[in-house]
Short mmCIF file of C-alpha atoms in Angstrom, two decimals:
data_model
loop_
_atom_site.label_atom_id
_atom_site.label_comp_id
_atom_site.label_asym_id
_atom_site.label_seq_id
_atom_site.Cartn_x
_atom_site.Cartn_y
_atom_site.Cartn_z
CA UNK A 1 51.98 -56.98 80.09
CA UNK A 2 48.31 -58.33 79.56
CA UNK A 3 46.00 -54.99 78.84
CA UNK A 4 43.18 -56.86 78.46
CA UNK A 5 42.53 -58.14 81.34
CA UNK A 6 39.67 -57.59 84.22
CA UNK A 7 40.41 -53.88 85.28
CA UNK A 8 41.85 -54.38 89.02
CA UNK A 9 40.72 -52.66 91.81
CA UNK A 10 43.23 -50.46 91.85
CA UNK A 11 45.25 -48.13 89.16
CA UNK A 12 46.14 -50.02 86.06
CA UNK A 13 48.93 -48.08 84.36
CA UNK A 14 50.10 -49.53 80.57
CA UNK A 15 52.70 -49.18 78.13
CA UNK A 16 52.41 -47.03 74.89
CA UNK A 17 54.09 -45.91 71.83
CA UNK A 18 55.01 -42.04 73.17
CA UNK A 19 54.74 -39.46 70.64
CA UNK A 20 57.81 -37.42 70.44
CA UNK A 21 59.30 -34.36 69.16
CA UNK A 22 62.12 -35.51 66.41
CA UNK A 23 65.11 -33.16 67.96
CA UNK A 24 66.48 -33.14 64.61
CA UNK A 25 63.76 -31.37 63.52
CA UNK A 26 63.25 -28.56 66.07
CA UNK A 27 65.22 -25.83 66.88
CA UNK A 28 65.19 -27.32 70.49
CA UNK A 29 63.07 -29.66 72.90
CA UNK A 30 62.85 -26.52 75.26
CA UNK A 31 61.51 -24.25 72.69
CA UNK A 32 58.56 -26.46 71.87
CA UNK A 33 57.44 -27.24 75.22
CA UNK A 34 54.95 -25.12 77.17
CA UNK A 35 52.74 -25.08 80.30
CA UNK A 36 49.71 -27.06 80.40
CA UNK A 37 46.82 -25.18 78.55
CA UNK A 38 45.14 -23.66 81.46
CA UNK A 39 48.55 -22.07 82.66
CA UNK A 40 49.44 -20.17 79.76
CA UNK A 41 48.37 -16.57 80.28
CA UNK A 42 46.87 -15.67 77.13
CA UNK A 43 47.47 -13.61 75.34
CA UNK A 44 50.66 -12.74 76.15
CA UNK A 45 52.31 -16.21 76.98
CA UNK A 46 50.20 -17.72 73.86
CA UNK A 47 52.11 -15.37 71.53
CA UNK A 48 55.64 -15.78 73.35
CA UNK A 49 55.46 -19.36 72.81
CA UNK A 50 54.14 -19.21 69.37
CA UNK A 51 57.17 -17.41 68.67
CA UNK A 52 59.30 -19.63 70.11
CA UNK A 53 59.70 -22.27 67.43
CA UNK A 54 57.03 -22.82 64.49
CA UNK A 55 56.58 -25.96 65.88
CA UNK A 56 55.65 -25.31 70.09
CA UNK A 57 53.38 -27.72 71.63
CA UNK A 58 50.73 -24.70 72.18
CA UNK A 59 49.56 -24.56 68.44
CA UNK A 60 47.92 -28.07 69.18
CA UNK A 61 46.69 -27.53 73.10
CA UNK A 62 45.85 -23.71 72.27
CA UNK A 63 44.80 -23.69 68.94
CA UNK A 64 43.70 -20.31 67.27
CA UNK A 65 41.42 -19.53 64.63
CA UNK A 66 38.17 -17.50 64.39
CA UNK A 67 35.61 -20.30 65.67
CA UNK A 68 35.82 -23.52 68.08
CA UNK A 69 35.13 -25.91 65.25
CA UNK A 70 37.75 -24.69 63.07
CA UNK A 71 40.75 -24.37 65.97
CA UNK A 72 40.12 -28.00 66.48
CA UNK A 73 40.22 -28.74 62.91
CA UNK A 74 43.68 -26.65 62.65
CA UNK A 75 45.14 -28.66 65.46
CA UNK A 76 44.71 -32.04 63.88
CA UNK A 77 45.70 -30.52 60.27
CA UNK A 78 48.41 -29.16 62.01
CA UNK A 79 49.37 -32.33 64.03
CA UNK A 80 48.87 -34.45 60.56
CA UNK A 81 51.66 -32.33 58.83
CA UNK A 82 53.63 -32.46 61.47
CA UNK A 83 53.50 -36.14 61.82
CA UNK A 84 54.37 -36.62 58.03
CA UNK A 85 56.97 -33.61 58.11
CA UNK A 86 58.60 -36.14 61.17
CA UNK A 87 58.70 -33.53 63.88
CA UNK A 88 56.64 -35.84 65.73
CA UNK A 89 57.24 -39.27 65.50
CA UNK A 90 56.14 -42.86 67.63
CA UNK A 91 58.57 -44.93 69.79
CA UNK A 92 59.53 -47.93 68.58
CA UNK A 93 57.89 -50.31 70.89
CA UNK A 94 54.91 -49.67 74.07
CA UNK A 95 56.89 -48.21 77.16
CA UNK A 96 55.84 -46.09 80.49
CA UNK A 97 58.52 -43.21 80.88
CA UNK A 98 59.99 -42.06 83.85
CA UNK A 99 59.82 -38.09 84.20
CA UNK A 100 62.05 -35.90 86.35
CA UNK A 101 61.55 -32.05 86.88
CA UNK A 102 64.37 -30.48 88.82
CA UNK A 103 65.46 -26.88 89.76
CA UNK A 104 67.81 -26.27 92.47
CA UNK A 105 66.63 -28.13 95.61
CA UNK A 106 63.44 -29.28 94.03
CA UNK A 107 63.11 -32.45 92.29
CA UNK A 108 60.19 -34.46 91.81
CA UNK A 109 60.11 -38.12 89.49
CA UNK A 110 57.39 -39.55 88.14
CA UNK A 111 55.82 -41.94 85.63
CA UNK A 112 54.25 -41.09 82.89
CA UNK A 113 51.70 -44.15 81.10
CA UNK A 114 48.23 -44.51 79.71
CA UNK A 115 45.85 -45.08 82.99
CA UNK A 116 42.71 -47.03 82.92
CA UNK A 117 39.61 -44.74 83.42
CA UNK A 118 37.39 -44.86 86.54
CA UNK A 119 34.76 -42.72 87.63
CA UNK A 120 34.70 -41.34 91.18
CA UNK A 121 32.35 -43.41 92.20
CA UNK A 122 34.58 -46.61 91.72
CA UNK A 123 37.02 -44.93 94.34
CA UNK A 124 40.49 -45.28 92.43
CA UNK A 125 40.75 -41.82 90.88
CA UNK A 126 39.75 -39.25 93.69
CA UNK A 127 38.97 -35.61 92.15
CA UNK A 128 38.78 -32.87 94.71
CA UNK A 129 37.24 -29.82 92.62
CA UNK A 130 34.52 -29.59 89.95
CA UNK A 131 34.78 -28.63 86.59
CA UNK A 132 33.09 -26.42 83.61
CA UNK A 133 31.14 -28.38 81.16
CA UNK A 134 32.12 -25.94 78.67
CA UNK A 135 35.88 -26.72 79.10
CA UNK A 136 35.60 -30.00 78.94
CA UNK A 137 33.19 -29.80 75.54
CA UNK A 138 36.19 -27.87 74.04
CA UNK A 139 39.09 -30.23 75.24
CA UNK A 140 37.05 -33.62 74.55
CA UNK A 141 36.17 -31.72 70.69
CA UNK A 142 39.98 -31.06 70.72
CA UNK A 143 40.70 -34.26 71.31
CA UNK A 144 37.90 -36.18 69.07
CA UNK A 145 39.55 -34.18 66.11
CA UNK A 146 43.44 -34.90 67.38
CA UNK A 147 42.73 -38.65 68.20
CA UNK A 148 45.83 -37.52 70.53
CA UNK A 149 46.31 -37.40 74.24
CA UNK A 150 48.44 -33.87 74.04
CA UNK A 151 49.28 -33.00 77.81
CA UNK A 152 49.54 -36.03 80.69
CA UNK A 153 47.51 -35.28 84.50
CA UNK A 154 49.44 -34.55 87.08
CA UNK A 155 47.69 -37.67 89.83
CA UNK A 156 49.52 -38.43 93.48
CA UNK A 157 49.77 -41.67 95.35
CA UNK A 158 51.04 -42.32 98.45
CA UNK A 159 54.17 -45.24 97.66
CA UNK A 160 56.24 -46.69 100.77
CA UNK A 161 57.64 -43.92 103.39
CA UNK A 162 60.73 -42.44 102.03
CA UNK A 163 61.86 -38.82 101.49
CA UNK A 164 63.77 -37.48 98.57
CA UNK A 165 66.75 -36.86 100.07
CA UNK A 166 67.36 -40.13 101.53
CA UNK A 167 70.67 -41.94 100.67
CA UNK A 168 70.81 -42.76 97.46
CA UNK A 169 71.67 -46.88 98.19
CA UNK A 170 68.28 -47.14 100.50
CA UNK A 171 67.03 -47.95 96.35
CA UNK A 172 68.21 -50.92 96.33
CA UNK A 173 65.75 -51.55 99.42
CA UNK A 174 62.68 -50.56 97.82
CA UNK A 175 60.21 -52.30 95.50
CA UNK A 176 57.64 -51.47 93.30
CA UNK A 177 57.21 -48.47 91.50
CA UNK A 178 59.19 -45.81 93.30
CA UNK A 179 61.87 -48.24 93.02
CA UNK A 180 61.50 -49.05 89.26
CA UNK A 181 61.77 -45.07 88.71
CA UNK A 182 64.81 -44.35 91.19
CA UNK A 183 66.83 -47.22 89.04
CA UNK A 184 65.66 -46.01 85.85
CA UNK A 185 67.01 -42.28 86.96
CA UNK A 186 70.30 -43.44 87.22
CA UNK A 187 70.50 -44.59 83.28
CA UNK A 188 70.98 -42.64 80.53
CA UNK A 189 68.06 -40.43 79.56
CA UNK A 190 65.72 -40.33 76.35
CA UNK A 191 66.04 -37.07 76.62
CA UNK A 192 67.17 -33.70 79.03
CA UNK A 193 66.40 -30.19 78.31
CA UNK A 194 66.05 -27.29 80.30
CA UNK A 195 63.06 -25.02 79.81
CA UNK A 196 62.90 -21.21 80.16
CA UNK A 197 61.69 -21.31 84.14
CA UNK A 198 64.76 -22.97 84.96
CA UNK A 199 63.28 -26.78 85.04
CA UNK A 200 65.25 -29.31 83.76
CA UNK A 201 63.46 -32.20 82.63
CA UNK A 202 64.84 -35.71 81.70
CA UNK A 203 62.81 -38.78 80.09
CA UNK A 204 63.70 -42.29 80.28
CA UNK A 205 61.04 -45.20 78.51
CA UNK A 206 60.88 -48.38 80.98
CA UNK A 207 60.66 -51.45 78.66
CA UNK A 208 61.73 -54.27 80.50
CA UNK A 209 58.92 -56.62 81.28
CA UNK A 210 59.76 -57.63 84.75
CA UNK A 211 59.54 -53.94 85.76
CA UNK A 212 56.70 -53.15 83.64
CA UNK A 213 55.55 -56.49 86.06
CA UNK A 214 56.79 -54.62 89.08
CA UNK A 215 54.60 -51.42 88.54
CA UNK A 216 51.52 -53.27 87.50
CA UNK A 217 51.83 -55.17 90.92
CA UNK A 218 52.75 -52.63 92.94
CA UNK A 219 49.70 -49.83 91.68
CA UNK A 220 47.21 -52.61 91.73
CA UNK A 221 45.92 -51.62 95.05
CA UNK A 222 46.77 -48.23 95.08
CA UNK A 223 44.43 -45.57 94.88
CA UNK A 224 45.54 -41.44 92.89
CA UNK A 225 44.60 -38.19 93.73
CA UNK A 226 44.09 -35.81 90.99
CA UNK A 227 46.31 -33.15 91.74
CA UNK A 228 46.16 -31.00 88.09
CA UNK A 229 43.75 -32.30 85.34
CA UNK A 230 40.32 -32.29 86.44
CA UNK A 231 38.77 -31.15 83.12
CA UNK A 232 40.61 -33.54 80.60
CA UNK A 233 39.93 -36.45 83.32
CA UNK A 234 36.38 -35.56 83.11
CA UNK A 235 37.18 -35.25 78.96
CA UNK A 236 38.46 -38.78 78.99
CA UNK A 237 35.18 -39.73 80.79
CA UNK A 238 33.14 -38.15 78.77
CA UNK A 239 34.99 -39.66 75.33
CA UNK A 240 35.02 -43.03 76.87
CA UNK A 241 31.43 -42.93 77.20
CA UNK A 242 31.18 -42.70 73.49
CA UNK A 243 33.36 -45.57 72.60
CA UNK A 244 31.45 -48.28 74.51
CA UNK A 245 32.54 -51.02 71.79
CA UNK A 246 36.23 -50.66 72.76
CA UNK A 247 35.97 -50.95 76.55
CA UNK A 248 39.80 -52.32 76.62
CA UNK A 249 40.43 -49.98 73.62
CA UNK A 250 42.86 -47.20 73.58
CA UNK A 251 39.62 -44.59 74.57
CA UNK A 252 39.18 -46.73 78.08
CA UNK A 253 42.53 -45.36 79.29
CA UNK A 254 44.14 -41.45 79.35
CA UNK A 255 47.73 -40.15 79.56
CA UNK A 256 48.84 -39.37 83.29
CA UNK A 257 51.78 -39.01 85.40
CA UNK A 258 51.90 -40.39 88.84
CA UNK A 259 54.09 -39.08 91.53
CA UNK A 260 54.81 -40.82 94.75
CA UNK A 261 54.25 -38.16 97.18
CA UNK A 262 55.80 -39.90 100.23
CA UNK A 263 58.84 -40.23 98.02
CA UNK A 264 58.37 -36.60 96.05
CA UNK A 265 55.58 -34.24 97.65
CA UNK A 266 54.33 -32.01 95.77
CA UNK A 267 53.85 -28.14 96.26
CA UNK A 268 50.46 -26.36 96.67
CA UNK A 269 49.65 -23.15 95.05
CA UNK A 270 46.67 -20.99 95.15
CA UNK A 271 45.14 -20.12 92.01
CA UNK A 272 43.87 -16.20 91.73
CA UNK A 273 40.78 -14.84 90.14
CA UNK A 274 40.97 -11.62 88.00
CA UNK A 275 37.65 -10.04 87.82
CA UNK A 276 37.38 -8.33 84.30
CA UNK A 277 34.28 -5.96 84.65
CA UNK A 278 34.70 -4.66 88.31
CA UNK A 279 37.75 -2.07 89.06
CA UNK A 280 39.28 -2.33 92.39
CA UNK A 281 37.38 0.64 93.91
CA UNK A 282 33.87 -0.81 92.86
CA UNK A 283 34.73 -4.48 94.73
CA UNK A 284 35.86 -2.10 97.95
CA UNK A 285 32.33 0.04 98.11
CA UNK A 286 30.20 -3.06 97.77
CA UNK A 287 31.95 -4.32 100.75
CA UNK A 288 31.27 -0.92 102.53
CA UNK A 289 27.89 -1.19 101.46
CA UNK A 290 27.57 -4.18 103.91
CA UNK A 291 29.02 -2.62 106.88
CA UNK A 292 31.07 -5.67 109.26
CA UNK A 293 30.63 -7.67 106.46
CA UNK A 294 34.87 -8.26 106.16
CA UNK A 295 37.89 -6.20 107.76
CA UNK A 296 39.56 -4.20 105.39
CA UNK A 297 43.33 -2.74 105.47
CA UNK A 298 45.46 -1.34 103.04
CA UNK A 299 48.73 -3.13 103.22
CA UNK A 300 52.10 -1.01 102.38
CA UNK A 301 55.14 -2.63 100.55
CA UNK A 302 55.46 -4.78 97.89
CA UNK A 303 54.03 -7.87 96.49
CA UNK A 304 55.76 -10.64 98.13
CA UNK A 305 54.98 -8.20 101.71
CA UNK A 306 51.55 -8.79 100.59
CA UNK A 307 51.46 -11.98 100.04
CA UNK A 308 53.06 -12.40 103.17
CA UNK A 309 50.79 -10.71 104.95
CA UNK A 310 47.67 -12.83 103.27
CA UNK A 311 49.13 -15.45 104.53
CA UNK A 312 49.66 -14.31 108.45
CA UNK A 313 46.16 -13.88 108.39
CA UNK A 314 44.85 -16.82 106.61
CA UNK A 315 47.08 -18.83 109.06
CA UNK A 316 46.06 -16.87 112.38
CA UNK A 317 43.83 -18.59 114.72
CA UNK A 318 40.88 -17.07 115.99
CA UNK A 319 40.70 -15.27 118.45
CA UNK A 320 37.62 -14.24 121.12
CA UNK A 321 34.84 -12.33 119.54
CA UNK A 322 36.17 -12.69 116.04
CA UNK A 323 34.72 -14.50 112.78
CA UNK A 324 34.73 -18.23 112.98
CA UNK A 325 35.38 -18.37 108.97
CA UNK A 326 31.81 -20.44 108.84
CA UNK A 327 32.48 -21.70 112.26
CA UNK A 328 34.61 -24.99 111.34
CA UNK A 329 38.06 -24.31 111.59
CA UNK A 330 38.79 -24.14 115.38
CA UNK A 331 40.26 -27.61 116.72
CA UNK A 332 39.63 -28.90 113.11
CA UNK A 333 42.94 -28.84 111.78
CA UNK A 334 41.33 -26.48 108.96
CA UNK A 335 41.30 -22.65 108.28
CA UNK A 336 39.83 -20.50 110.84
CA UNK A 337 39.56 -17.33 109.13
CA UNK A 338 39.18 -16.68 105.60
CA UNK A 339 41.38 -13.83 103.93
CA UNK A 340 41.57 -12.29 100.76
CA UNK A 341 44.15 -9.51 98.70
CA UNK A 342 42.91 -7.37 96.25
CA UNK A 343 45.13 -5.66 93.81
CA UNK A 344 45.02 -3.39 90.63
CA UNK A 345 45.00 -0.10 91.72
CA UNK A 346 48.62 0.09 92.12
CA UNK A 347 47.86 -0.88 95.73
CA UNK A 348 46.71 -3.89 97.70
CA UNK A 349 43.90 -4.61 100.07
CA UNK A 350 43.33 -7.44 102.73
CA UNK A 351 39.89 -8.34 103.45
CA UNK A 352 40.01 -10.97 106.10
CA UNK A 353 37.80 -11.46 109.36
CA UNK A 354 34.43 -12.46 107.21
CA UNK A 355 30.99 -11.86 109.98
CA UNK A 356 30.06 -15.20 110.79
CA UNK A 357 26.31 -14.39 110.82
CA UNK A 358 26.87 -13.32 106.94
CA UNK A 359 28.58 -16.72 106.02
CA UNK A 360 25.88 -18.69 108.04
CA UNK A 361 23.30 -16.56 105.38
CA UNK A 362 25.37 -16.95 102.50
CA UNK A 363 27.39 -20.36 102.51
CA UNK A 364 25.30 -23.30 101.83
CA UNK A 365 24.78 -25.94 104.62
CA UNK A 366 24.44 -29.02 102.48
CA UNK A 367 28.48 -29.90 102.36
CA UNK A 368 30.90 -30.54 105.26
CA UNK A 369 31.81 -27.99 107.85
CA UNK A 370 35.44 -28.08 105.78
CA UNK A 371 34.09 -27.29 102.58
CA UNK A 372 32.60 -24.45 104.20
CA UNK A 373 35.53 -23.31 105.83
CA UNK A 374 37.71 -23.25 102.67
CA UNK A 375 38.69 -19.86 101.30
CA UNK A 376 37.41 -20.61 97.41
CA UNK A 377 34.16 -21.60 98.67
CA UNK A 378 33.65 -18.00 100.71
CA UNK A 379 34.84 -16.31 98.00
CA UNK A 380 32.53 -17.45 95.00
CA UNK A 381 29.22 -17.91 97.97
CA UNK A 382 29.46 -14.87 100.13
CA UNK A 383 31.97 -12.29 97.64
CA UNK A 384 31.36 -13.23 94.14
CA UNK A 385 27.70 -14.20 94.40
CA UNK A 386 26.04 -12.51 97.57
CA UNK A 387 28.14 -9.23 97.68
CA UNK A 388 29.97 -8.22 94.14
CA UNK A 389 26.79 -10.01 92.16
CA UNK A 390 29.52 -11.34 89.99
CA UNK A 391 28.47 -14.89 87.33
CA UNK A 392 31.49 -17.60 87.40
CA UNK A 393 31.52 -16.96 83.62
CA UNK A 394 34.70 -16.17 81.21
CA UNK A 395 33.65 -12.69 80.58
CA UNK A 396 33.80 -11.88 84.27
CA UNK A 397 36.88 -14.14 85.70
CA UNK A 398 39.58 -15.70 84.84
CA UNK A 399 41.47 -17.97 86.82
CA UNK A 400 45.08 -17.26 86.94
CA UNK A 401 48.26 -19.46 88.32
CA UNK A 402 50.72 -16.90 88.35
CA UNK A 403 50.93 -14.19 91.53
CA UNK A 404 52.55 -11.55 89.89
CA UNK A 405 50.98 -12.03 86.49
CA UNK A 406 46.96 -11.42 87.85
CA UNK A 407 48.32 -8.69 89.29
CA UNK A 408 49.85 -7.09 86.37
CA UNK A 409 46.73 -7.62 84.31
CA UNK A 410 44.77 -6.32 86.90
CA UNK A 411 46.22 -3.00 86.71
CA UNK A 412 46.66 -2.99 83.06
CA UNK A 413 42.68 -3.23 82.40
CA UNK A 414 41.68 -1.75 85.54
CA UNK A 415 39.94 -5.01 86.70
CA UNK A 416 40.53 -6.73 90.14
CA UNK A 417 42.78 -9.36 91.12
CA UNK A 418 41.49 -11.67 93.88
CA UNK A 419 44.92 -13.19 95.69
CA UNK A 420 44.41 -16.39 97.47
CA UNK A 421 46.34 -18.24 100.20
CA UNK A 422 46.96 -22.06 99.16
CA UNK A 423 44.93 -24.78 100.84
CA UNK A 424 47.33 -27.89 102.47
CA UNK A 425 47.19 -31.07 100.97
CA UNK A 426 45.64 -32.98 103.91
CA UNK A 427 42.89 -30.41 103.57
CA UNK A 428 42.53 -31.28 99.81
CA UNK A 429 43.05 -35.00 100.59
CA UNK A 430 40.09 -35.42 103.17
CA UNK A 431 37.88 -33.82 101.37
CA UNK A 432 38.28 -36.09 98.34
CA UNK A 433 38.15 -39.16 100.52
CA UNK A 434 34.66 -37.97 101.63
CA UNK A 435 33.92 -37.69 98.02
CA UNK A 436 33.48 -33.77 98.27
CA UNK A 437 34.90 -32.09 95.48
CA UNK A 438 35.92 -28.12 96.27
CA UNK A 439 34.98 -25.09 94.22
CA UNK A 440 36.98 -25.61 90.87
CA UNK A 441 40.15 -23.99 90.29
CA UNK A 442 40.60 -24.00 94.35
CA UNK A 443 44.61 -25.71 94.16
CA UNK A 444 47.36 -25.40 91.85
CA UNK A 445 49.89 -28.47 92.37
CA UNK A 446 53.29 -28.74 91.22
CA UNK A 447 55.56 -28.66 89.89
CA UNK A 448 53.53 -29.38 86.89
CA UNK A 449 54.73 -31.60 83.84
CA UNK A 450 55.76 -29.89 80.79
CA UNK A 451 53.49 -30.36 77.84
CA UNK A 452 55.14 -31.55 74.71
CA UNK A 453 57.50 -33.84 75.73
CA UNK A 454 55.67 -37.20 75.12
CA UNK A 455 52.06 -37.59 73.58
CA UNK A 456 50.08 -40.39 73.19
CA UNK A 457 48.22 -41.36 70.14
CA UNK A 458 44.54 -42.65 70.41
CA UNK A 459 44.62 -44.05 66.75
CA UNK A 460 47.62 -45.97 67.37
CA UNK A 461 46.16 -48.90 69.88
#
């Protein structure tokens, strides 16, 4: 394949040499994989996967030492030995990979290759939430001292209409990508282990030049959503910025995997907020201290009755004489009312039914009637800013994937948990096409790759 060419106008997805764990040399491919960095609940899931083998994927992605500078410097000493030692070691020749996640009824392919950047304004990469400059300092200083691509983005497209449980000899049908990964699947794999969640992942590399011809075609007018990776897309922005001499060089192009979702949709997940410095009983006054300002009700039962109850009334329309959740869901196809669970007090608490004439005060005007409407967005305008007085800061919140895990540290500090209903993925999709990027941290997609199973060098071409 020519990578040197006039970018097209749509995704242009190249070979590579992968990095890869030597299995020889670890105790075994599950034990050095983790979660991508911002998953891993730290510090708890940092030190189980330390312990996991000397060698997990997390010492490079989640360095730790006693300053930024030097856990970037221990990564790339640490990837440098382990590069000489041969735990790591490059393919043989450039290759895209095809990636498979599967658990039960849930399986979802992919490839994995080194994408050429774009900035949202070009329209080929769409990003649908906005990011912290201060995260993407630390993962573009990471990644300056690694040279190294550690952990591929999780981007959608939409392929040709076919479902993952259609018969398996409609393949031969297809062209183009989808098709070029549904062969590849039925080879034998690079690699298959199955990690501690109950995922098991296989790898194959795709080598052949007339299918390496077939992808390039087929993405060349395609245009990807990010689903996970917002930060270290805006890192690989940022880095490509400073590398203006080498505008076809390896610094023009970052480590993603693209899923067809027509052929393999993906799920949406909320992602909570834990609020470190405000106890559950604090975040309930201040709402009593604007009377009307939500509903709030205790909700007996257990977790996943909670949940289920968040999301009856995140889903339930609205009704005469009730909040309009900023007045945009009705006939929109969008939320109408905006709903909340608190935890860590050993109990839970819905806050749903916001006062429309407090949103109208507190929500700014300047963005869509969606964007309004979105949960995330009433949370962190009218809650976190106008009522609790709360700065988006790491001191005050973190952002948590895991349900039962925010609420578990919420009662062991005595901080709050915020619980959040997902948003669908035609919500998340529109709004990117308008170019109007949600409150960060507002979707969790999956299932998400697992980090460590191929890497891509930056010093390697």
């Amino acid at each position: 394949m020519n990578t040197t060419g006039p970018a097209p106008k749509g995704l242009r997805l190249i070979p590579f040499r992968g990095l890869r764990y030597v299995p020889e040399r670890v105790g075994s491919l599950a034990a050095v994989t983790s979660p991508p960095y911002d998953v891993v609940v730290r510090p708890d899931g940092l030190h189980h996967l330390e312990s996991a083998d000397p060698h997990n994927i997390v010492r490079l992605i989640l360095p730790q030492a006693a300053t930024p500078a030097d856990r970037h410097r221990q990564a790339a000493s640490t990837l440098r030995r382990w590069l000489a030692e041969g735990v790591l070691a490059p393919d043989p020749e450039p290759a895209l990979y095809v990636y498979e996640q599967r658990r039960g009824d849930l399986l979802q392919r992919g490839v994995i290759g080194a994408l050429a950047l774009s900035t949202p304004a070009e329209g080929v990469v769409l990003p649908h939430e906005d990011v912290m400059p201060d995260i993407v300092e630390d993962r573009a200083a990471l990644m300056r001292a690694t040279a190294t691509n550690l952990e591929p983005l999780l981007l959608t497209y939409r392929g040709q209409d076919g479902s993952a449980d259609s018969p398996a000899d409609t393949t031969a049908a297809r062209t183009g990508t989808t098709a070029v990964v549904e062969r590849t699947a039925l080879r034998e794999p690079l690699l298959s282990t199955t990690t501690e969640d109950g995922f098991c992942h296989r790898l194959w590399s795709v080598t052949d030049p007339a299918e390496l011809a077939e992808i390039e075609s087929d993405l060349a007018d395609r245009q990807a959503l990010i689903a996970d990776g917002h930060h270290r897309w805006a890192t690989y922005l940022r880095l490509r910025e400073e590398h203006p001499a080498s505008a076809a060089g390896p610094w023009a192009y970052g480590l993603v995997l693209l899923v067809d979702t027509a052929r393999h949709p993906l799920q949406v997940r909320a992602i909570h907020r834990l609020l470190h410095r405000m106890p559950v009983a604090d975040a309930l006054a201040a709402l009593e201290a604007v009377p009307g300002s939500f509903r709030v009700r205790t909700v007996e039962g257990t977790l996943p009755e909670a949940v289920e109850a968040l999301s009856d009334a995140a889903n339930a329309g609205t009704e005469a004489g009730e909040g309009a959740g900023c007045g945009a869901g009705a006939g929109a196809g969008f939320p109408a009312n905006n709903a909340f669970l608190l935890a860590g007090d050993g109990r839970f608490h819905l806050i749903d039914r916001p006062d429309a004439a407090l949103l109208a005060r507190t929500v700014p005007t300047d963005r869509p009637a969606e964007w309004r409407a979105l949960d995330a967005t009433v949370l962190h305008s009218t809650l976190l800013d106008h009522i609790w007085k709360i700065p988006d800061t790491p001191e005050h919140i973190s952002y948590i994937h895991d349900t039962e895990a925010a609420v578990e540290q919420a009662e062991r500090h005595g901080s709050t948990a915020v619980l959040l209903h997902p948003v669908r993925e035609e919500v998340v999709r529109e709004l990117a096409r308008q170019a109007v990027t949600m409150p960060r941290k507002s979707t969790s997609f999956g299932p998400k790759p697992a980090t460590g199973l191929v890497l891509r060098s930056l010093a390697d071409g």
